[in-house]
Every structure is written in structure tokens, then in C-alpha cells.
Coordinates of C-alpha atoms in Angstrom, one line a residue:
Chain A
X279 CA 54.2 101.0 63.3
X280 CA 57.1 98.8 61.8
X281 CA 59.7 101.1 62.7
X282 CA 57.9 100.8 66.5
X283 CA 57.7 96.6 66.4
X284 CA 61.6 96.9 64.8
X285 CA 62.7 98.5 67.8
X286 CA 60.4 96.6 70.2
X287 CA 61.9 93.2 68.9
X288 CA 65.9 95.2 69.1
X289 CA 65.1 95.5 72.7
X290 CA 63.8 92.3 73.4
X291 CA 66.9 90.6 71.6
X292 CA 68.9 92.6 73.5
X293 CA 67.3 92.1 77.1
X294 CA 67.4 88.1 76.2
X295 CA 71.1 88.6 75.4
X296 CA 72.1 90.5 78.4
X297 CA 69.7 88.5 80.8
X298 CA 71.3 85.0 80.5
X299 CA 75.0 87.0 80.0
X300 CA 74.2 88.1 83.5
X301 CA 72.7 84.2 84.9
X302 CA 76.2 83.1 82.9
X303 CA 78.4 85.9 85.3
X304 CA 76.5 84.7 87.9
X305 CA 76.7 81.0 88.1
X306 CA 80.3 81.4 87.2
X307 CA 81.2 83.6 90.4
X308 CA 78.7 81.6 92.3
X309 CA 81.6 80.8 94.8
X310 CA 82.7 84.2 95.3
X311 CA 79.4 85.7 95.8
X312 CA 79.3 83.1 99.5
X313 CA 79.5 85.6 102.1
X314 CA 80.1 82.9 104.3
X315 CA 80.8 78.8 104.3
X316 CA 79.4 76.1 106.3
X317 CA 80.8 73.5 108.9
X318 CA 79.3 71.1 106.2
X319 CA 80.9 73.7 103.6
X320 CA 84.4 72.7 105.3
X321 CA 84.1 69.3 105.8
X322 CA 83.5 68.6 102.5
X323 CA 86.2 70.9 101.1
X324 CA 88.8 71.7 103.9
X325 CA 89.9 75.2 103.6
X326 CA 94.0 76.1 102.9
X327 CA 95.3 76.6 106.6
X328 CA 96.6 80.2 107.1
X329 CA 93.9 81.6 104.9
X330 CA 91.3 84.0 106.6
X331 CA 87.4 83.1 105.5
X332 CA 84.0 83.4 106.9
X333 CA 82.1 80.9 109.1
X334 CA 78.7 80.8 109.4
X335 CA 75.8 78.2 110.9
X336 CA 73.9 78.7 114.2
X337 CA 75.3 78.8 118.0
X338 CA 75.2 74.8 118.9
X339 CA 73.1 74.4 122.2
X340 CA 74.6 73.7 125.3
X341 CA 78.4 74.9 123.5
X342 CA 78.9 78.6 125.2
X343 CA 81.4 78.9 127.6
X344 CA 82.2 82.6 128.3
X345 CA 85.7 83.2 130.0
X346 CA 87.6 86.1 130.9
X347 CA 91.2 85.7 129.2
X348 CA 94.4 86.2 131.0
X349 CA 94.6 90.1 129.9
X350 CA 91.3 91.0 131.0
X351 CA 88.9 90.4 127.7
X352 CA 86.2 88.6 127.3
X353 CA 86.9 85.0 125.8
X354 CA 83.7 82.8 124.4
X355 CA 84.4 79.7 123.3
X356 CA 81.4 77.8 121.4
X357 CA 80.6 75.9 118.3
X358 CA 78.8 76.5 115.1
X359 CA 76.6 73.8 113.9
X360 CA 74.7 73.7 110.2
X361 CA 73.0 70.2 111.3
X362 CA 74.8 68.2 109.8
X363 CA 78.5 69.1 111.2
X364 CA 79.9 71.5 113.4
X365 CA 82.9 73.8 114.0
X366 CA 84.1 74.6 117.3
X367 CA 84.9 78.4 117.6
X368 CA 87.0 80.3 119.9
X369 CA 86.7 84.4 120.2
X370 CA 88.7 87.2 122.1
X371 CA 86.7 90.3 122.2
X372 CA 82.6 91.5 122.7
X373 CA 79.9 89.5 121.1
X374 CA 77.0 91.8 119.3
X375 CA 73.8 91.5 121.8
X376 CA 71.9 89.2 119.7
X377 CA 73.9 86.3 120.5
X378 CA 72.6 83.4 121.6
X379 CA 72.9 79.8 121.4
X380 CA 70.4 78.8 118.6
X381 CA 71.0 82.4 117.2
X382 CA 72.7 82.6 113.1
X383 CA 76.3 83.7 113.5
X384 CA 79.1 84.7 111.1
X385 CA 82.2 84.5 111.9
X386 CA 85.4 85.7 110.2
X387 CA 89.2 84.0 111.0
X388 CA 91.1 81.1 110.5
X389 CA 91.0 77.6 111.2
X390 CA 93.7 76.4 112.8
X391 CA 95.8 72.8 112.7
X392 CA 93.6 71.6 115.9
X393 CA 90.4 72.1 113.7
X394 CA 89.5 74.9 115.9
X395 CA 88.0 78.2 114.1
X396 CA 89.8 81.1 115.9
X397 CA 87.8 84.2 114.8
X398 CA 88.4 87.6 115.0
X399 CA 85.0 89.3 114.1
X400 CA 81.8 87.4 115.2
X401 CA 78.7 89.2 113.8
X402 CA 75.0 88.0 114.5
X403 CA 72.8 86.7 112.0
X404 CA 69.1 86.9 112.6
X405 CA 66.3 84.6 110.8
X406 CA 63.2 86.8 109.6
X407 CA 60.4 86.3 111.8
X408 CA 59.9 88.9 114.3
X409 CA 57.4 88.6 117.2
X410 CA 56.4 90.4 120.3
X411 CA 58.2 89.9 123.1
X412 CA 55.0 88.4 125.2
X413 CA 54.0 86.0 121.9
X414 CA 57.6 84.6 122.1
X415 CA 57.1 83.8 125.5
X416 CA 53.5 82.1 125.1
X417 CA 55.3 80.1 122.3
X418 CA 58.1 79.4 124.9
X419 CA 56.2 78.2 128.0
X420 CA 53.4 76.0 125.5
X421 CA 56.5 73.9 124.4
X422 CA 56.4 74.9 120.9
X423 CA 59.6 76.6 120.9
X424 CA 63.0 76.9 121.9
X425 CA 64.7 79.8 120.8
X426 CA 68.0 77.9 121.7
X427 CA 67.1 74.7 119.9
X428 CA 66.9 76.8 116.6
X429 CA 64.1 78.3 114.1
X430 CA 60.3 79.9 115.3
X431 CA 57.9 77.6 114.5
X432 CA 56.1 78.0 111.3
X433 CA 54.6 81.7 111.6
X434 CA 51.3 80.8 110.5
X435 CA 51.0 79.3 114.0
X436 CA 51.7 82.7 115.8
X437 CA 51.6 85.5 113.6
X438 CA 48.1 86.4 114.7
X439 CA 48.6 85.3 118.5
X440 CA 47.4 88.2 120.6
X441 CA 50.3 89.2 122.7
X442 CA 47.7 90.3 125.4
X443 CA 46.1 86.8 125.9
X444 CA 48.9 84.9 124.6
X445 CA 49.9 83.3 128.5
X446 CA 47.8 80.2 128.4
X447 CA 47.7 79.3 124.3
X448 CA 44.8 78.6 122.9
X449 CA 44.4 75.9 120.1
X450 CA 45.2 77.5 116.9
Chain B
X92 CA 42.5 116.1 70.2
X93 CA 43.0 119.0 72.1
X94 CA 42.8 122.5 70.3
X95 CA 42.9 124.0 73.6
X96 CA 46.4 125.7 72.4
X97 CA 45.3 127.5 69.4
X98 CA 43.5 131.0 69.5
X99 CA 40.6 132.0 67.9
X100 CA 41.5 135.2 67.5
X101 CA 43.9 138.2 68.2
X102 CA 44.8 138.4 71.6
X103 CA 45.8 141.1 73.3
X104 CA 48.8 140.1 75.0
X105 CA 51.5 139.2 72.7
X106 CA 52.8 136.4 74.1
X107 CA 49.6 134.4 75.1
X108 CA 49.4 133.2 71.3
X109 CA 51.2 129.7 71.4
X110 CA 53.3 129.3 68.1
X111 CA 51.4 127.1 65.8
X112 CA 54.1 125.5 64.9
X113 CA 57.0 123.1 66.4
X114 CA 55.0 120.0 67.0
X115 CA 51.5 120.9 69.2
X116 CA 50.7 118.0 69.2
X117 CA 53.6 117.2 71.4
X118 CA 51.9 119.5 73.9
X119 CA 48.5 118.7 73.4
X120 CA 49.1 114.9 75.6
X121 CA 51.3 117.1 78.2
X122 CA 48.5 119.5 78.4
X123 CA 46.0 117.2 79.5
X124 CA 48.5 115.3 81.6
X125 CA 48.9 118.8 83.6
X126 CA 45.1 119.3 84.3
X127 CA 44.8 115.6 85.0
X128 CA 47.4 115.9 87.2
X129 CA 46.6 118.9 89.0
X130 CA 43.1 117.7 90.1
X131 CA 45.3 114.3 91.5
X132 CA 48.0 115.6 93.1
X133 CA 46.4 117.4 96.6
X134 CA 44.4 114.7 96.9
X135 CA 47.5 111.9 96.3
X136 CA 49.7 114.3 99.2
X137 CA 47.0 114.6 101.3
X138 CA 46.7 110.9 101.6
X139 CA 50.4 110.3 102.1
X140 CA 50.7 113.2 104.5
X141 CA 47.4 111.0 105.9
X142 CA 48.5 108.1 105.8
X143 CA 52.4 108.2 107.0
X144 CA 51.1 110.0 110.1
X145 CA 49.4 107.3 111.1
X146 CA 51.9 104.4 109.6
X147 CA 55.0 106.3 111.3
X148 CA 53.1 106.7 115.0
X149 CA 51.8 103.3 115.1
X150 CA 55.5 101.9 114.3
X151 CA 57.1 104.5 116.5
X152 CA 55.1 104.2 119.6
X153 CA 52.4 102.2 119.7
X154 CA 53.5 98.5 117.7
X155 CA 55.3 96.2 120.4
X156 CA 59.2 95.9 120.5
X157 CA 60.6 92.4 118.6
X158 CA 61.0 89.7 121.4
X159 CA 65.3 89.6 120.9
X160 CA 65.3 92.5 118.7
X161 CA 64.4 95.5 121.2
X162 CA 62.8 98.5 120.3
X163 CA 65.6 98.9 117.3
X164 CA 63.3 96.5 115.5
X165 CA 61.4 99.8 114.9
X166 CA 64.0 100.6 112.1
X167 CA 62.2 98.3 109.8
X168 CA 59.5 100.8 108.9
X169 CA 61.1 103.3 107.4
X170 CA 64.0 100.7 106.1
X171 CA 61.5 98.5 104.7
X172 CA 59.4 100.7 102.6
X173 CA 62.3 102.4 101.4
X174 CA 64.0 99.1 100.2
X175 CA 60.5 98.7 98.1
X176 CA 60.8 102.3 96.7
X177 CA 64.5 101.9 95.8
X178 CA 63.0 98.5 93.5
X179 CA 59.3 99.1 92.8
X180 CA 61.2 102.5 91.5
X181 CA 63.4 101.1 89.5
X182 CA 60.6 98.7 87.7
X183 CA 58.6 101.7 87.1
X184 CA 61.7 103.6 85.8
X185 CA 62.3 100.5 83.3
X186 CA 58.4 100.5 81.9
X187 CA 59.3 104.2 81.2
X188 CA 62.3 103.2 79.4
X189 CA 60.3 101.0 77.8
X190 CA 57.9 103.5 76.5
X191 CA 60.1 106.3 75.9
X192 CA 62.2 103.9 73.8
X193 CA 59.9 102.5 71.7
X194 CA 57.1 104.6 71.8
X195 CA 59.1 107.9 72.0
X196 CA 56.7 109.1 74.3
X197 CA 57.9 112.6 75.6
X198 CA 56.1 112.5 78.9
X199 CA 58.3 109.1 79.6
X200 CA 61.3 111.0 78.8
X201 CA 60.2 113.9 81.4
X202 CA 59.1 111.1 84.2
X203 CA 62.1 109.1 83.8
X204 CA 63.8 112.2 84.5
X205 CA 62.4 113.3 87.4
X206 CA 62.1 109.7 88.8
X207 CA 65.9 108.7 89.0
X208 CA 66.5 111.8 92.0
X209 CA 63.8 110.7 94.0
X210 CA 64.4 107.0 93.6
X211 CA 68.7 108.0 94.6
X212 CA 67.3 109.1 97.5
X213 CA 64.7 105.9 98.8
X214 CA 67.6 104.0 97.7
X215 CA 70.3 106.0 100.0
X216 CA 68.0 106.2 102.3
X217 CA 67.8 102.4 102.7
X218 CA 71.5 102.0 102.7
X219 CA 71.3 104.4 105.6
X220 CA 68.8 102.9 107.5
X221 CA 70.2 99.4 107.1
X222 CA 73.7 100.7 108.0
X223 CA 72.0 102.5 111.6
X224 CA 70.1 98.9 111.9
X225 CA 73.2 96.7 111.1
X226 CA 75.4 98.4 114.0
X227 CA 73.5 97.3 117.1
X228 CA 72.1 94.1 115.7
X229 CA 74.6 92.2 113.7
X230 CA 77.8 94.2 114.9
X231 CA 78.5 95.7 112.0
X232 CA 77.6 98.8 110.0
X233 CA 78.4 97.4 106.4
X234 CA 79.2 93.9 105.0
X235 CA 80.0 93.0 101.6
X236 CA 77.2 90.5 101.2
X237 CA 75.4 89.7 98.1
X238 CA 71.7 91.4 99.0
X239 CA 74.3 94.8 100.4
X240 CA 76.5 94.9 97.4
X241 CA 73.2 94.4 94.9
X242 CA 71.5 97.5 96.5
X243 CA 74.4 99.7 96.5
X244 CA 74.8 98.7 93.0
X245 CA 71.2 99.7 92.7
X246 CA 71.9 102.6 94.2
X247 CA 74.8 104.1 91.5
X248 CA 72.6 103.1 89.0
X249 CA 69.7 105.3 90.1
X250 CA 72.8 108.3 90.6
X251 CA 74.3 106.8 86.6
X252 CA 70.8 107.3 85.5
X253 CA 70.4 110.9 86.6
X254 CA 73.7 112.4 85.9
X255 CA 73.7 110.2 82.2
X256 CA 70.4 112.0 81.3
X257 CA 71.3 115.2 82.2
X258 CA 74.9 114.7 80.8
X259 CA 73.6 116.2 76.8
X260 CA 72.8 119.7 75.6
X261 CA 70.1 117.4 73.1
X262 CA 67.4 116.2 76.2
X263 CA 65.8 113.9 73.3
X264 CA 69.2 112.1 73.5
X265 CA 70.0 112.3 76.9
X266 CA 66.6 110.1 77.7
X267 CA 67.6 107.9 75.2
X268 CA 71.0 107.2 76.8
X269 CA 69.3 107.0 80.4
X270 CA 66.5 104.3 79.1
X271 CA 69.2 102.4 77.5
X272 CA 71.1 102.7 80.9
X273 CA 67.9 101.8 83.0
X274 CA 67.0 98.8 81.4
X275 CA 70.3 97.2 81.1
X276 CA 70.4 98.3 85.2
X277 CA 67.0 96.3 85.6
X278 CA 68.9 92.8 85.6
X279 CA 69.7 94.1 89.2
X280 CA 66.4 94.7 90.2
X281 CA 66.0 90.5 90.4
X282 CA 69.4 90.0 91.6
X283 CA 68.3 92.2 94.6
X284 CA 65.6 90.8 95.4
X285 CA 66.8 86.8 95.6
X286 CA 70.3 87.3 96.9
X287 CA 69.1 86.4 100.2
X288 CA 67.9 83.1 98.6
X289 CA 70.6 82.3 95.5
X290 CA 73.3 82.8 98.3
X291 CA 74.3 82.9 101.8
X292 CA 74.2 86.5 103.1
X293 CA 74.1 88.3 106.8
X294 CA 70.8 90.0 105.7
X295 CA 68.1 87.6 106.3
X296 CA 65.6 86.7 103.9
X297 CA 62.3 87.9 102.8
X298 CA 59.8 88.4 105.7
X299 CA 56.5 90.0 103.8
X300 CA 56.4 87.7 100.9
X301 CA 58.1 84.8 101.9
X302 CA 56.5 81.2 101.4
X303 CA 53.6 80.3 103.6
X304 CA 53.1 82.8 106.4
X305 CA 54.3 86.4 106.9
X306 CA 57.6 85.5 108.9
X307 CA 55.9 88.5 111.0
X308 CA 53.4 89.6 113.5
X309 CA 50.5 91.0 112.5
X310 CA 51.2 93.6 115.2
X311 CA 54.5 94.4 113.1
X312 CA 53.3 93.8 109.9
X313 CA 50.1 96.0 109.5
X314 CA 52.3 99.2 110.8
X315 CA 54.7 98.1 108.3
X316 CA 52.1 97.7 105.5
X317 CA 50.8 101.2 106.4
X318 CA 54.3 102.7 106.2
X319 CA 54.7 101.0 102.8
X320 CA 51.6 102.5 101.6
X321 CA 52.1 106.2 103.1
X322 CA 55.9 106.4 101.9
X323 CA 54.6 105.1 98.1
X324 CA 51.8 107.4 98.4
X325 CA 54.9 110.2 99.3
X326 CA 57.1 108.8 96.4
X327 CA 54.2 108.7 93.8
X328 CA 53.3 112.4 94.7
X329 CA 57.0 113.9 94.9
X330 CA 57.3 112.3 91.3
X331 CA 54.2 113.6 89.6
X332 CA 55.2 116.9 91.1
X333 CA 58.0 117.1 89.8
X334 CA 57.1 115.9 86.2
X335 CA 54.3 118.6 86.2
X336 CA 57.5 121.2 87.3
X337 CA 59.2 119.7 83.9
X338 CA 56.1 119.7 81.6
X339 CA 55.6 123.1 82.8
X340 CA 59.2 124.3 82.4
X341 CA 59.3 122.9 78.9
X342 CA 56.3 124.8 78.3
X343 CA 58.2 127.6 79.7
X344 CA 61.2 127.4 77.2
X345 CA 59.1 126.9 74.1
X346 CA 57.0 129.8 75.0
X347 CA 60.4 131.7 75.5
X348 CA 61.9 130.2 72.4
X349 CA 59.0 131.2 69.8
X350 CA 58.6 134.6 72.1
X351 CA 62.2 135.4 71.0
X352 CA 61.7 133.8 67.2
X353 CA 59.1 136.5 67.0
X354 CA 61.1 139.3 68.1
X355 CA 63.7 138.3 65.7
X356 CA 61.0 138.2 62.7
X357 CA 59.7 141.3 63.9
Chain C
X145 CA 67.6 107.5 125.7
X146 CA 69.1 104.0 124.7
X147 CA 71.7 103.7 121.8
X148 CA 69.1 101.2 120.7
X149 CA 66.7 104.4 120.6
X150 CA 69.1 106.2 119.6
X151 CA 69.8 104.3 115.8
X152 CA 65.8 104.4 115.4
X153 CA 65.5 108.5 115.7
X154 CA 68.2 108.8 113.6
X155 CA 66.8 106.2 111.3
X156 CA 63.0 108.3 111.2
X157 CA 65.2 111.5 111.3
X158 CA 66.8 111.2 108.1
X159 CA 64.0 109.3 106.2
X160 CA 61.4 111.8 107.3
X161 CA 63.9 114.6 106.6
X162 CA 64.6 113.2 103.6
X163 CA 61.3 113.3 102.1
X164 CA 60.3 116.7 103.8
X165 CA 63.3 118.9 102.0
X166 CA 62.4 117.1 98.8
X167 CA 58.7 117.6 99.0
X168 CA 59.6 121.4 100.2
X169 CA 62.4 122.1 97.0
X170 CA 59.3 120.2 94.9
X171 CA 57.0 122.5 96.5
X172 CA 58.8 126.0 95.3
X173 CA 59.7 124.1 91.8
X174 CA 56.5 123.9 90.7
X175 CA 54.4 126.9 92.4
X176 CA 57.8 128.8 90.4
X177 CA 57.2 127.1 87.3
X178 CA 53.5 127.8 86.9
X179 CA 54.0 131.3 88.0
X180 CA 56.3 131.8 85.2
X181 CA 54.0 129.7 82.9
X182 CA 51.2 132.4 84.0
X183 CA 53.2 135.2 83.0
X184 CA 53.7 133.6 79.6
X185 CA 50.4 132.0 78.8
X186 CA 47.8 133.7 81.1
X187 CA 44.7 132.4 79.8
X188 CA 46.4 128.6 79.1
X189 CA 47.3 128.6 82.9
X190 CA 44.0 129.9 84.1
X191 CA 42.7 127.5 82.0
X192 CA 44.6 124.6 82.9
X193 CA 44.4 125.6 86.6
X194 CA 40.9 126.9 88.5
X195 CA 38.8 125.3 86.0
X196 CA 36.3 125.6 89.0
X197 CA 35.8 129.6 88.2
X198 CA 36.2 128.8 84.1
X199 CA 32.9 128.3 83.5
X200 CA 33.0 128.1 79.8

């Protein structure tokens, strides 16, 4: 029975020590563990020029203009927006399918003297409400969403809409 | 508690008679584990056999595509579940530690065991998954963000944990080394879990148990919910399987080992 | 077929498959092991196993 509690109390010293070792580690590479910064990340902190990092906020409304460049690619030029500030990005090559304006994107590349964020790689980032296709709509054509003005409503408002009589929404 | 193991008398067949010594009562729990198990298990397969038929059709053909997402949105019933394996797993694999270390509890030692292959694989299995759902939706098969980094992380300590307890000739020691090895790997399990909430990351955050509302419809979620069930259903019965093949196979060995005293004696 | 479909058959493919060879190597583990235990320990095994015809 002692020998049982002895090691019982070992381990729990042990799991106390190693638990806030860890929390330490972790708070102390909080800045490395960022996948990706914010436009309000770089405003406050401007990044060294000529260093490549990772951008990431949602596509600003209204900011997408898709171009062919002069050698034949695909050029989009649009801006990433947290809110509060926004970057404007420019990007040679083919965007992933789930981009949108409103959609989460990260982008990797540099910044450049103009304050423009060229980027090389441009992935997509989705939020984690999914939805049928016709209950997105409903939500669409009642006004209470826009996908390109940004989040789904709060999903306690659809997540029980039925898809099949979801065209003219009921109160709920 | 048991004296199922001792005979009352001669026997005809030499090597029925258990050795009345080495420790029965070590056998006498593993005994009853055996015929407790052995009533469980058909029934525990049937319902995941049951059950993930019906979880895996539902998701596969009959729940609606995601609204931006497509039909590849479909992924997330198998991915799902096997992200929960790969940490509901490991937090069963550290209350084994638990009791093998401190309780010395030999059927721990034999669980544990026989736990850490089938949890490598839910865990590999979700990197897979996520990796094949990554590709068409975010543009990338792998990033290095904090919630994909702490899973694969995840996933060599599940691998650590199954070579390290089969690494030493003494099996008592080995489980030792592998509990020691699981619990100081469970700081990950919560470090999974909120990575998509301590820092930024390309995986989104928590749909199921998120704040408020399922971030999903119910017409995605109950398939999923089904799928989570079947596959633990699957996961629980692959690892009581396999910890009645161990039970038995020690059986095996001590029966061989006090078969072979005897000869020696004799 | 859709590359879309395409990444969610391989997805079911490999988790499905996944499972099945386990649960089939499981399968010949333990019907292996108990046969082998019978061998050893005939009356603990029919003991232990069709308690349904062990009437004692």
C-alpha cells in the first residue's frame, strides 16, 4: 500500500514537473509556433524586407481582380484583410478552388518596398461550419448571410435547417 | 478467487495440470478477463461491423455534399473519427500506464501493448486522410502547422511506444519503459487538441465541440457521430482481441515453460 | 469520376482497408492462440470457452 501511494505521489511530482516544463517551452516559442501573421500582425511589427513569411486574414470584398500576365499565367491581385488592417497581395500562378473573397487564405512570400505582399504559394483556409449546399443558399437569399462579407452566422441558427424546405426560411 | 487452475486430481493428460507454482494468482484475474471477454467480443464486432455499415453508407452516399466544400467534404468521416482514435487512444493508453505503473497490473502491461499498433494506425491513418483532404481543399498536401506537427508527433509516439516495449528480452521492463514513455507523450494529447485555438494554423478549429452550436449540419453531423461510434466500436474490439491473443499466448509460454521444467525434473 | 471523388475513395479505401487487414491478422492471432492453448490445457480452454455445453 505505501510502496503503491510512494509511487503514485513520484508520478504525480513528475507529471507537475514535466507539465508546466512543457506550458514554459511553449510560451517561450509562442512566436515560432505562428503558422502565419496578420495584416494587423505587420502593422504593428513591420517585417525585415527580403525575408520570406506567411500571410494570413480573409479575401477583402470587392479586392479580386483576376488577370492573365504577359507570359500566359494567371495573375490575381487582391487584398487580405484581419478587420482591422489589410494587405494588398499580388499572385502569379492557380489559386486552390476554395477561393473566394470572404474565404481564410494563407499566403507565403515577401513584402515588398511598395507594401505590396507578392506571394508565391496561396493556400485556402476554411472556417469550420459546413452546411448543405441548399441551407447555404436559404441563409443566402433570407439576408442572413454573405459568404463574401465573411463568417456563417452563428450555427445554432441553421444547423437544424431542413435543406428540403429551407427556400422560403422559416422563423427559427 | 478463482481455483479454476488447480486440479483435483490426476489427470490423464500430462500437460493439462497447470504448475502450482509461479504466481497463479497472476493468472487467476487474466482467466476471468478471458471468459469475460470472450462472451463481449462477438457481440462488441458485431456492432461495429453494424454500426460502420450504416455510419460509412450514410456519409458516403446518402448525407448532402458541403455547400463550397463539394463532395470531398465526405473525407471528414473517416478523418474525423480517426483523429478521435489517434487521442481518445492515447488517453486510454495513459490510464493504462497509470495502472500498470502503480498498480503493476499485468493485464495493463498486456493492453498497453497491444493498444500502441492499433492506435499507430488510427493515427497514420488520419495523417493520411488529412493529407488526401488537404490537396484539393487548401492546395496543399502537408503544412507545418501547429495542430499537423502535434499529430504527427502523436503519431511517433504511438510507433516509440510500440517498438520501446518490445525493445527488452524482460517484458515486465519493457511495459515499464513504454508507460514511462506514454505518459510523458500525453502532454501532447492537450497540445493537439488546442493548437487550433493557442495559435494560428491552416487547420480550422474544432467543429463537434466547439462553443455554442455544432459548427455543423445535423445532416453532417449525425453520419459523423455514427462513424465515430462504429470506428470506436472497431478500435475497442480489434484491442480486446488482441489482448485476449496476448493473455492467451502468455498462457501459452508458461504452460510450455513448466511443460519443459517437468521434463527436465523427470 | 471527379479528382474530388477521387481523394474520398482513396480516403474510405485505406481507412476501411486499414481496419479490415488488422481485424483479419487479429482474426488468425487469436483463433491460433487458443488452438494452441487447447492443445496445452484441454479442459482450461473448454472451460474457458463453450461454457454453454459445460454444464457443471
Amino acid at each position: 500500500m505505501t510502496r503503491k501511494k510512494r509511487r503514485l505521489w513520484l508520478l504525480l511530482l513528475c507529471a507537475l514537473g514535466l507539465g508546466s516544463a512543457t506550458a514554459l517551452t511553449l510560451t517561450a516559442f509562442q512566436d515560432n509556433l505562428v503558422f502565419f501573421r496578420s495584416p494587423s500582425d505587420i502593422a504593428r511589427e513591420a517585417p525585415q524586407p527580403d525575408r520570406a513569411f506567411r500571410l494570413g486574414g480573409l479575401v477583402e470584398t470587392g479586392s479580386v481582380v483576376r488577370e492573365t500576365a504577359p507570359d500566359g499565367k494567371p495573375e490575381a491581385r487582391f487584398r487580405v484583410t484581419d478587420g482591422a488592417h489589410g494587405v494588398s497581395v499580388t499572385y502569379v500562378g492557380v489559386l486552390p478552388d476554395l477561393f473566394r473573397e470572404g474565404q481564410g487564405v494563407v499566403t507565403l512570400g515577401k513584402l515588398g518596398p511598395d507594401g505590396t505582399f507578392r506571394a508565391s504559394e496561396v493556400l485556402a483556409r476554411h472556417d469550420e461550419t459546413y452546411m448543405p449546399p441548399e441551407v447555404a443558399d436559404a441563409l443566402k437569399k433570407s439576408g442572413h448571410w454573405n459568404p463574401n462579407q465573411g463568417a456563417a452566422p452563428p450555427a445554432a441558427t441553421w444547423n437544424t435547417l431542413e435543406p428540403a424546405s429551407a427556400q422560403p426560411r422559416r422563423g427559427s | 478467487m478463482e481455483t479454476a487452475d488447480t486440479s483435483p486430481g490426476a489427470r490423464p493428460l500430462p500437460l493439462s495440470a497447470a504448475p502450482p507454482r509461479a504466481g497463479l494468482h497472476r493468472f487467476a484475474n487474466p482467466g476471468r478477463f478471458l471468459q469475460l471477454s470472450g462472451r463481449v467480443l462477438p457481440w462488441l464486432a458485431a456492432a461495429a461491423v453494424l454500426t460502420l455499415g450504416v455510419g460509412l453508407a450514410w456519409g458516403l452516399f446518402l448525407s448532402p455534399p458541403d455547400w463550397q466544400q463539394g463532395e470531398t467534404v465526405r473525407i471528414l468521416y473517416v478523418h474525423v473519427p480517426m483523429a478521435w482514435l489517434a487521442m481518445g487512444g492515447y488517453a486510454g493508453l495513459a490510464v493504462g500506464s497509470i495502472l500498470s505503473l502503480i498498480w503493476r497490473h499485468p493485464l495493463a502491461d498486456l493492453a498497453c501493448r497491444e493498444l500502441s499498433p492499433v492506435g499507430a494506425m488510427a493515427t497514420a491513418l488520419c495523417l493520411a486522410t488529412g493529407s488526401l483532404w488537404g490537396k484539393p481543399m487548401w492546395g496543399t498536401w502537408w503544412v507545418w502547422d501547429a495542430r499537423l506537427t502535434s499529430v504527427l508527433v502523436l503519431f511517433f509516439l504511438w510507433l516509440g511506444h510500440a517498438a520501446l516495449v518490445r525493445a527488452f528480452d524482460d517484458t515486465e521492463r519493457g511495459a515499464r519503459m513504454g508507460a514511462i514513455l506514454a505518459l510523458i507523450g500525453a502532454v501532447n494529447v492537450p497540445i493537439v487538441k488546442f493548437s487550433v485555438d493557442w495559435w494560428n494554423t491552416l487547420h480550422q478549429p474544432a467543429s463537434v465541440t466547439r462553443l455554442g452550436a455544432p459548427g455543423l449540419h445535423v445532416d453532417i453531423l449525425y453520419p459523423l457521430l455514427v462513424c465515430g461510434l462504429g470506428f470506436s466500436l472497431a478500435f475497442a474490439a480489434l484491442v480486446l482481441a488482441r489482448t485476449r491473443a496476448a493473455v492467451m499466448e502468455r498462457r501459452i509460454r508458461a504452460l510450455q515453460l513448466a511443460a519443459a521444467r517437468r521434463a527436465d525434473i523427470a | 469520376m471527379s479528382l474530388h471523388w477521387i481523394h474520398v475513395t482513396v480516403s474510405y479505401a485505406l481507412v476501411v482497408g486499414g481496419f479490415l487487414i488488422l481485424a483479419i491478422a487479429t482474426t488468425f492471432r487469436h483463433a491460433a492462440a487458443k488452438r494452441r492453448l487447447a492443445q496445452l490445457d484441454p479442459r482450461a480452454a473448454r472451460r474457458g470457452q463453450d461454457r454453454a455445453q459445460d454444464t457443471a
